Amino acid sequence: MLQGFGDVHARAQRNGARDGTPLLISLVRGPDARINMFFRFSWISSNRPRTWRRYAYTLVVWLNFLERRGRSWSDVTARDYYDFKHWRMTDSHNPNRVGAMSFDTDRAALSSFYRWASSEYGVLNPIPTRPVQDKPTRGQVRSRRMPDRPAGSPRRDPKWLLRQAFEQWRDVGLRGYEFDGRRPDHWRGFNEDRDAAFVDGLYGTGLRLTEWATILDVELPQPGTSGRFPRAWLARECAKGGRYGRSYRIPRAVVKAVTGYMDPLEGSRAEAIGRAQRAGRYERLSSAQIVTGHNPHSRTVRVLTARGDTWLSLNALNETDRLRLFRRTPAGLEPLAVWLSSNGMPRQAHSWENTFRSANARVADAWVRAGTPELTGMERDRRRVLCPLP
């Protein structure tokens, strides 16, 4: 598929693409330069790659929906949008329907895309944009909302778990235990220590998933640090909003769990690194940056470049930059990223979603094995074990 593009790096420099910029290609019509320019020259180009990924997913679902109807994205009406909303949320012919909160994100992405396309190409914006008045409820004032926004999408939908419920979800979903405290003989938890340490850190530090998933080993409290809650620093580019870095506390139990996962003899992280080194995966990375030093006081790392060593601020390194940092050891290269996949490569933040889905499914299966009939409808929503993540 890439043969017809020529020098993709030269093309990227000309059209404003960067590392992680989405490229949407129709299997029927091929690439549409107008769509792909949205991720290069609109306001979204200044956002983070995870925002690009979410908006690109929405556009792919929308464009596939239109192609099945024989419609072009540049010649749609409000009826097409409302048909899409019905299919996405309530159509019984769609086995992958989503809830109001997920579609609210779809609505925001499509609205942003068509506002930009309207100004650039004169395309009609099919997304209703005039706010309407909400009926005031008791104790509340009248508010304004977008008419196309799903009625069931709250502005905030936090989920809370007590410590006992969280530990039960972790032990059953990630460590293979049953509700009676026993673990079956067939359980093989290859990454059990990694997964348990990761969620313990989320619960104990209060960091968001992407924030905790992008930390480096040099940013963890040093061995021997005293206190029940050692202090650590969250880099500016990893924090939500990307304006300021901040300090946070890591419970001693979390430090112990992460140290066990990173143990050079018994931790699964060392095993994953060894497999990658033997397979030569790190040496084949053309984008790897070799770290030759670290200054914890200035929060900088020294990186080897073609012109010699240079110091980089950890505050300025985003999620993608951090995945490229390696150090050279007697056994070969090893990543600075704390959280690694089974193949030894630094794990991207969105990959944890698969781990949590599998854990929730394992909890549901254990619930049935414990003799509780499968829950349905409103009862499942009330009693199901939820992933303790935003």
Short mmCIF file of C-alpha atoms in Angstrom, two decimals:
data_model
loop_
_atom_site.label_atom_id
_atom_site.label_comp_id
_atom_site.label_asym_id
_atom_site.label_seq_id
_atom_site.Cartn_x
_atom_site.Cartn_y
_atom_site.Cartn_z
CA MET A 1 0.00 0.00 0.00
CA LEU A 2 2.89 2.38 0.71
CA GLN A 3 4.60 1.84 -2.65
CA GLY A 4 2.52 4.50 -4.35
CA PHE A 5 3.38 7.17 -1.80
CA GLY A 6 7.06 7.57 -2.73
CA ASP A 7 9.31 8.92 0.02
CA VAL A 8 6.87 9.03 2.93
CA HIS A 9 9.26 11.03 5.12
CA ALA A 10 9.63 13.76 2.50
CA ARG A 11 5.88 13.85 2.00
CA ALA A 12 5.37 14.14 5.75
CA GLN A 13 7.64 17.18 5.92
CA ARG A 14 5.74 18.86 3.10
CA ASN A 15 2.22 18.26 4.43
CA GLY A 16 2.81 18.86 8.12
CA ALA A 17 2.59 15.26 9.37
CA ARG A 18 4.45 14.34 12.54
CA ASP A 19 5.13 11.16 14.44
CA GLY A 20 1.74 9.74 15.38
CA THR A 21 -0.30 11.84 12.93
CA PRO A 22 -3.20 9.66 11.68
CA LEU A 23 -3.51 8.72 8.02
CA LEU A 24 -6.99 7.65 6.95
CA ILE A 25 -7.27 5.51 3.81
CA SER A 26 -10.52 4.24 2.32
CA LEU A 27 -10.26 0.70 0.95
CA VAL A 28 -12.74 1.76 -1.74
CA ARG A 29 -11.75 5.33 -2.67
CA GLY A 30 -8.19 5.50 -1.37
CA PRO A 31 -6.84 8.39 0.74
CA ASP A 32 -8.62 11.74 0.79
CA ALA A 33 -6.12 14.57 1.28
CA ARG A 34 -8.83 16.90 2.59
CA ILE A 35 -9.65 14.58 5.49
CA ASN A 36 -6.03 13.95 6.41
CA MET A 37 -5.24 17.68 6.41
CA PHE A 38 -7.53 17.96 9.45
CA PHE A 39 -4.82 16.33 11.58
CA ARG A 40 -2.07 18.51 10.09
CA PHE A 41 -3.32 22.08 9.85
CA SER A 42 -6.35 22.40 12.13
CA TRP A 43 -6.35 23.26 15.82
CA ILE A 44 -6.16 19.56 16.67
CA SER A 45 -2.60 19.35 15.30
CA SER A 46 -1.42 21.00 18.53
CA ASN A 47 -3.08 18.31 20.66
CA ARG A 48 -1.52 15.10 21.88
CA PRO A 49 -1.36 11.84 19.90
CA ARG A 50 -3.95 10.15 22.09
CA THR A 51 -6.47 12.87 21.09
CA TRP A 52 -5.58 12.33 17.43
CA ARG A 53 -6.17 8.62 17.87
CA ARG A 54 -9.60 9.07 19.46
CA TYR A 55 -10.76 11.58 16.82
CA ALA A 56 -9.39 9.40 14.01
CA TYR A 57 -11.36 6.43 15.33
CA THR A 58 -14.56 8.49 15.30
CA LEU A 59 -13.92 9.61 11.72
CA VAL A 60 -13.24 6.04 10.58
CA VAL A 61 -16.53 4.80 12.06
CA TRP A 62 -18.39 7.77 10.52
CA LEU A 63 -16.81 7.36 7.08
CA ASN A 64 -17.47 3.60 7.03
CA PHE A 65 -21.10 4.29 7.93
CA LEU A 66 -21.41 6.76 5.06
CA GLU A 67 -19.74 4.45 2.54
CA ARG A 68 -22.22 1.70 3.29
CA ARG A 69 -24.98 4.18 2.54
CA GLY A 70 -23.28 5.36 -0.65
CA ARG A 71 -22.76 8.84 0.76
CA SER A 72 -19.75 11.15 0.68
CA TRP A 73 -18.57 12.93 3.82
CA SER A 74 -18.56 16.25 1.96
CA ASP A 75 -22.21 15.94 0.87
CA VAL A 76 -24.15 14.99 3.99
CA THR A 77 -27.10 16.48 5.84
CA ALA A 78 -28.34 16.56 9.40
CA ARG A 79 -30.45 13.50 8.61
CA ASP A 80 -27.29 11.47 7.92
CA TYR A 81 -25.93 12.54 11.29
CA TYR A 82 -29.11 11.60 13.17
CA ASP A 83 -29.22 8.25 11.35
CA PHE A 84 -25.63 7.70 12.45
CA LYS A 85 -26.56 8.58 16.03
CA HIS A 86 -29.43 6.10 15.96
CA TRP A 87 -27.25 3.34 14.50
CA ARG A 88 -24.41 4.03 16.93
CA MET A 89 -26.55 4.05 20.07
CA THR A 90 -29.90 2.25 19.64
CA ASP A 91 -30.10 0.31 16.36
CA SER A 92 -30.64 -3.39 17.14
CA HIS A 93 -28.77 -4.30 13.93
CA ASN A 94 -25.56 -2.86 15.40
CA PRO A 95 -23.96 -5.38 17.80
CA ASN A 96 -21.42 -2.81 18.98
CA ARG A 97 -23.69 -0.06 20.25
CA VAL A 98 -22.18 2.53 22.58
CA GLY A 99 -23.48 4.54 25.50
CA ALA A 100 -24.24 8.23 25.73
CA MET A 101 -20.81 9.21 27.03
CA SER A 102 -18.96 7.46 24.18
CA PHE A 103 -21.20 9.02 21.56
CA ASP A 104 -20.76 12.42 23.16
CA THR A 105 -17.06 12.12 22.31
CA ASP A 106 -18.02 11.12 18.75
CA ARG A 107 -20.24 14.18 18.53
CA ALA A 108 -17.45 16.49 19.68
CA ALA A 109 -15.00 14.99 17.18
CA LEU A 110 -17.39 15.26 14.22
CA SER A 111 -18.39 18.78 15.20
CA SER A 112 -14.75 19.86 15.32
CA PHE A 113 -14.01 18.21 11.98
CA TYR A 114 -16.94 19.77 10.15
CA ARG A 115 -16.37 23.23 11.62
CA TRP A 116 -12.87 23.08 10.19
CA ALA A 117 -14.00 21.56 6.85
CA SER A 118 -16.71 24.21 6.54
CA SER A 119 -14.19 27.03 6.78
CA GLU A 120 -11.57 25.34 4.59
CA TYR A 121 -13.68 23.75 1.83
CA GLY A 122 -17.15 25.24 2.23
CA VAL A 123 -18.59 21.88 3.29
CA LEU A 124 -21.99 21.96 5.00
CA ASN A 125 -21.76 21.23 8.71
CA PRO A 126 -24.45 18.59 9.44
CA ILE A 127 -23.97 18.77 13.23
CA PRO A 128 -26.57 21.01 14.95
CA THR A 129 -24.75 23.78 16.78
CA ARG A 130 -27.40 26.14 18.20
CA PRO A 131 -27.72 25.72 21.99
CA VAL A 132 -31.15 25.08 23.48
CA GLN A 133 -32.52 25.79 26.95
CA ASP A 134 -32.71 22.89 29.39
CA LYS A 135 -35.67 22.68 31.73
CA PRO A 136 -34.50 23.69 35.21
CA THR A 137 -34.72 21.05 37.91
CA ARG A 138 -35.34 21.71 41.58
CA GLY A 139 -32.47 23.67 43.08
CA GLN A 140 -30.81 24.26 39.67
CA VAL A 141 -30.86 27.13 37.22
CA ARG A 142 -31.73 26.85 33.55
CA SER A 143 -28.71 25.81 31.48
CA ARG A 144 -27.86 25.72 27.79
CA ARG A 145 -26.79 22.59 25.96
CA MET A 146 -26.19 21.41 22.40
CA PRO A 147 -29.34 19.89 20.87
CA ASP A 148 -27.53 16.89 19.40
CA ARG A 149 -25.83 15.96 22.67
CA PRO A 150 -27.18 12.64 24.06
CA ALA A 151 -29.57 13.24 26.93
CA GLY A 152 -27.90 10.54 29.02
CA SER A 153 -24.37 11.95 28.84
CA PRO A 154 -23.47 13.60 32.15
CA ARG A 155 -20.66 16.10 32.34
CA ARG A 156 -18.86 13.91 34.87
CA ASP A 157 -19.40 10.25 35.63
CA PRO A 158 -16.91 9.31 38.37
CA LYS A 159 -16.73 5.77 39.71
CA TRP A 160 -15.54 5.07 43.24
CA LEU A 161 -14.36 1.84 44.80
CA LEU A 162 -13.57 1.12 48.41
CA ARG A 163 -10.19 -0.44 49.07
CA GLN A 164 -11.67 -3.88 49.73
CA ALA A 165 -13.64 -3.88 46.47
CA PHE A 166 -10.60 -2.69 44.51
CA GLU A 167 -8.37 -5.42 45.96
CA GLN A 168 -11.00 -8.05 45.14
CA TRP A 169 -11.19 -6.80 41.53
CA ARG A 170 -7.38 -6.88 41.30
CA ASP A 171 -6.98 -10.35 42.82
CA VAL A 172 -9.74 -11.94 40.75
CA GLY A 173 -9.27 -10.06 37.49
CA LEU A 174 -5.48 -9.73 37.36
CA ARG A 175 -4.10 -12.38 39.70
CA GLY A 176 -6.39 -15.29 38.83
CA TYR A 177 -8.00 -15.92 42.21
CA GLU A 178 -11.57 -17.05 42.75
CA PHE A 179 -13.95 -15.35 45.16
CA ASP A 180 -13.20 -18.02 47.76
CA GLY A 181 -9.53 -16.98 47.84
CA ARG A 182 -8.23 -20.01 45.93
CA ARG A 183 -6.33 -19.94 42.68
CA PRO A 184 -6.80 -22.72 40.09
CA ASP A 185 -3.83 -24.83 39.08
CA HIS A 186 -4.19 -23.85 35.41
CA TRP A 187 -3.58 -20.16 36.12
CA ARG A 188 -0.51 -18.78 34.36
CA GLY A 189 0.01 -15.15 35.33
CA PHE A 190 2.99 -14.23 33.15
CA ASN A 191 2.55 -10.49 33.80
CA GLU A 192 0.75 -10.74 37.11
CA ASP A 193 3.28 -8.70 39.06
CA ARG A 194 3.30 -5.97 36.37
CA ASP A 195 -0.48 -5.67 36.15
CA ALA A 196 -1.00 -5.73 39.91
CA ALA A 197 1.73 -3.13 40.50
CA PHE A 198 0.28 -0.90 37.78
CA VAL A 199 -3.26 -0.80 39.20
CA ASP A 200 -1.92 -0.50 42.76
CA GLY A 201 -0.08 2.58 41.58
CA LEU A 202 -3.17 4.05 39.96
CA TYR A 203 -5.20 3.54 43.11
CA GLY A 204 -2.47 4.63 45.50
CA THR A 205 -1.16 7.72 43.70
CA GLY A 206 -4.37 9.03 42.15
CA LEU A 207 -2.63 9.61 38.82
CA ARG A 208 -4.49 9.25 35.55
CA LEU A 209 -3.81 6.22 33.39
CA THR A 210 -1.63 8.05 30.86
CA GLU A 211 0.30 9.84 33.61
CA TRP A 212 1.19 6.64 35.47
CA ALA A 213 1.80 4.70 32.24
CA THR A 214 4.51 7.08 30.99
CA ILE A 215 6.81 7.26 34.02
CA LEU A 216 10.49 6.33 33.66
CA ASP A 217 12.55 4.31 36.09
CA VAL A 218 14.71 7.37 36.87
CA GLU A 219 11.58 9.20 38.05
CA LEU A 220 10.70 6.66 40.72
CA PRO A 221 11.84 7.18 44.33
CA GLN A 222 15.38 5.99 44.79
CA PRO A 223 16.03 2.84 46.90
CA GLY A 224 16.36 3.71 50.54
CA THR A 225 14.06 6.74 50.38
CA SER A 226 12.47 7.18 53.78
CA GLY A 227 8.89 8.00 54.68
CA ARG A 228 5.55 6.26 54.28
CA PHE A 229 4.72 8.25 51.14
CA PRO A 230 7.88 9.04 49.13
CA ARG A 231 7.62 12.04 46.85
CA ALA A 232 7.94 11.81 43.06
CA TRP A 233 7.64 14.28 40.19
CA LEU A 234 5.09 14.16 37.36
CA ALA A 235 6.58 15.72 34.23
CA ARG A 236 4.80 18.63 32.57
CA GLU A 237 4.24 16.87 29.23
CA CYS A 238 2.75 13.83 30.98
CA ALA A 239 0.32 15.77 33.16
CA LYS A 240 -3.15 16.50 31.84
CA GLY A 241 -3.17 19.86 30.10
CA GLY A 242 0.62 19.85 29.71
CA ARG A 243 1.06 23.23 31.43
CA TYR A 244 2.74 22.41 34.70
CA GLY A 245 4.56 19.53 36.29
CA ARG A 246 3.76 18.64 39.86
CA SER A 247 4.88 16.44 42.70
CA TYR A 248 2.84 13.51 43.97
CA ARG A 249 3.16 10.85 46.67
CA ILE A 250 3.64 7.12 46.16
CA PRO A 251 2.54 4.84 49.03
CA ARG A 252 5.27 2.60 50.37
CA ALA A 253 3.23 -0.49 49.41
CA VAL A 254 3.15 0.70 45.80
CA VAL A 255 6.91 1.28 45.81
CA LYS A 256 7.36 -2.27 47.08
CA ALA A 257 5.08 -3.71 44.36
CA VAL A 258 6.84 -1.79 41.57
CA THR A 259 10.25 -2.79 42.96
CA GLY A 260 9.18 -6.44 42.88
CA TYR A 261 8.08 -6.13 39.25
CA MET A 262 11.43 -4.50 38.38
CA ASP A 263 13.53 -6.97 40.36
CA PRO A 264 16.44 -8.05 38.09
CA LEU A 265 16.22 -11.68 39.22
CA GLU A 266 12.55 -12.44 39.89
CA GLY A 267 10.55 -9.64 38.23
CA SER A 268 8.76 -10.13 34.92
CA ARG A 269 10.22 -6.87 33.58
CA ALA A 270 13.75 -8.31 33.52
CA GLU A 271 12.44 -11.42 31.77
CA ALA A 272 10.77 -9.33 29.07
CA ILE A 273 13.94 -7.28 28.58
CA GLY A 274 16.03 -10.46 28.28
CA ARG A 275 13.71 -11.87 25.61
CA ALA A 276 13.88 -8.64 23.63
CA GLN A 277 17.68 -8.48 23.88
CA ARG A 278 18.07 -12.06 22.69
CA ALA A 279 15.74 -11.36 19.76
CA GLY A 280 17.63 -8.15 18.89
CA ARG A 281 14.48 -6.00 19.03
CA TYR A 282 16.12 -3.00 20.68
CA GLU A 283 19.08 -2.91 18.31
CA ARG A 284 16.75 -2.73 15.31
CA LEU A 285 15.02 0.42 16.54
CA SER A 286 16.10 3.28 14.31
CA SER A 287 14.46 5.89 16.54
CA ALA A 288 16.01 4.79 19.85
CA GLN A 289 17.80 7.49 21.86
CA ILE A 290 20.66 6.34 24.07
CA VAL A 291 20.69 7.88 27.55
CA THR A 292 24.17 8.23 29.01
CA GLY A 293 23.41 10.13 32.21
CA HIS A 294 20.75 11.48 34.55
CA ASN A 295 20.63 14.47 36.88
CA PRO A 296 17.81 14.02 39.44
CA HIS A 297 18.14 17.57 40.78
CA SER A 298 17.58 19.33 37.45
CA ARG A 299 15.33 16.50 36.18
CA THR A 300 17.33 16.08 32.98
CA VAL A 301 18.85 13.19 31.05
CA ARG A 302 21.94 13.21 28.87
CA VAL A 303 21.27 11.76 25.43
CA LEU A 304 23.80 10.68 22.83
CA THR A 305 23.36 12.41 19.45
CA ALA A 306 25.31 12.57 16.20
CA ARG A 307 26.97 15.78 17.44
CA GLY A 308 27.73 14.47 20.91
CA ASP A 309 25.91 14.44 24.22
CA THR A 310 23.06 16.84 24.95
CA TRP A 311 20.88 17.34 28.01
CA LEU A 312 17.10 17.01 27.73
CA SER A 313 14.55 18.07 30.32
CA LEU A 314 12.26 15.27 31.46
CA ASN A 315 9.50 17.86 31.70
CA ALA A 316 9.68 18.38 27.93
CA LEU A 317 9.48 14.68 26.97
CA ASN A 318 6.02 13.54 25.96
CA GLU A 319 4.64 10.02 25.88
CA THR A 320 6.14 9.20 22.46
CA ASP A 321 9.56 10.63 23.34
CA ARG A 322 9.75 8.52 26.48
CA LEU A 323 9.16 5.27 24.60
CA ARG A 324 12.41 5.90 22.68
CA LEU A 325 14.73 6.28 25.67
CA PHE A 326 17.17 3.40 26.21
CA ARG A 327 20.39 2.90 28.12
CA ARG A 328 23.27 0.63 27.18
CA THR A 329 24.16 -2.14 29.64
CA PRO A 330 26.60 -5.08 29.48
CA ALA A 331 23.68 -7.25 28.28
CA GLY A 332 22.62 -4.74 25.63
CA LEU A 333 20.09 -1.95 25.40
CA GLU A 334 17.23 -1.69 27.88
CA PRO A 335 14.35 0.82 28.03
CA LEU A 336 13.93 3.48 30.68
CA ALA A 337 10.16 3.06 30.50
CA VAL A 338 8.87 1.23 33.57
CA TRP A 339 5.92 -0.57 32.00
CA LEU A 340 6.81 -3.04 29.24
CA SER A 341 4.86 -5.46 27.08
CA SER A 342 5.62 -9.18 27.07
CA ASN A 343 7.93 -8.68 24.08
CA GLY A 344 10.02 -6.19 26.05
CA MET A 345 8.90 -3.09 24.17
CA PRO A 346 7.65 -0.05 26.11
CA ARG A 347 3.91 -0.31 26.50
CA GLN A 348 1.67 2.43 25.15
CA ALA A 349 -0.91 3.81 27.54
CA HIS A 350 -3.96 2.79 25.51
CA SER A 351 -2.79 -0.86 25.54
CA TRP A 352 -3.88 -1.10 29.18
CA GLU A 353 -7.49 -0.92 28.05
CA ASN A 354 -7.20 -4.49 26.74
CA THR A 355 -5.80 -5.64 30.07
CA PHE A 356 -8.72 -4.12 31.96
CA ARG A 357 -11.30 -5.55 29.57
CA SER A 358 -9.82 -9.01 30.05
CA ALA A 359 -9.81 -8.52 33.82
CA ASN A 360 -13.47 -7.48 33.83
CA ALA A 361 -14.37 -10.52 31.74
CA ARG A 362 -12.46 -12.77 34.15
CA VAL A 363 -14.34 -11.27 37.08
CA ALA A 364 -17.66 -11.90 35.34
CA ASP A 365 -16.71 -15.54 34.69
CA ALA A 366 -15.64 -16.00 38.31
CA TRP A 367 -18.94 -14.52 39.40
CA VAL A 368 -20.81 -17.19 37.44
CA ARG A 369 -18.54 -19.99 38.71
CA ALA A 370 -19.24 -18.86 42.25
CA GLY A 371 -22.86 -19.85 41.75
CA THR A 372 -24.35 -16.44 41.09
CA PRO A 373 -26.57 -16.36 37.99
CA GLU A 374 -25.51 -14.03 35.22
CA LEU A 375 -26.78 -10.51 35.76
CA THR A 376 -28.66 -8.59 33.11
CA GLY A 377 -29.86 -5.08 32.47
CA MET A 378 -30.05 -2.59 35.30
CA GLU A 379 -28.94 -5.15 37.89
CA ARG A 380 -25.67 -5.73 36.04
CA ASP A 381 -25.02 -2.00 35.84
CA ARG A 382 -25.57 -1.72 39.59
CA ARG A 383 -23.57 -4.73 40.76
CA ARG A 384 -20.90 -5.37 38.19
CA VAL A 385 -17.26 -4.96 39.19
CA LEU A 386 -15.94 -1.89 37.42
CA CYS A 387 -12.40 -1.08 36.40
CA PRO A 388 -11.14 1.56 38.88
CA LEU A 389 -9.98 3.94 36.17
CA PRO A 390 -11.32 7.20 34.74
#
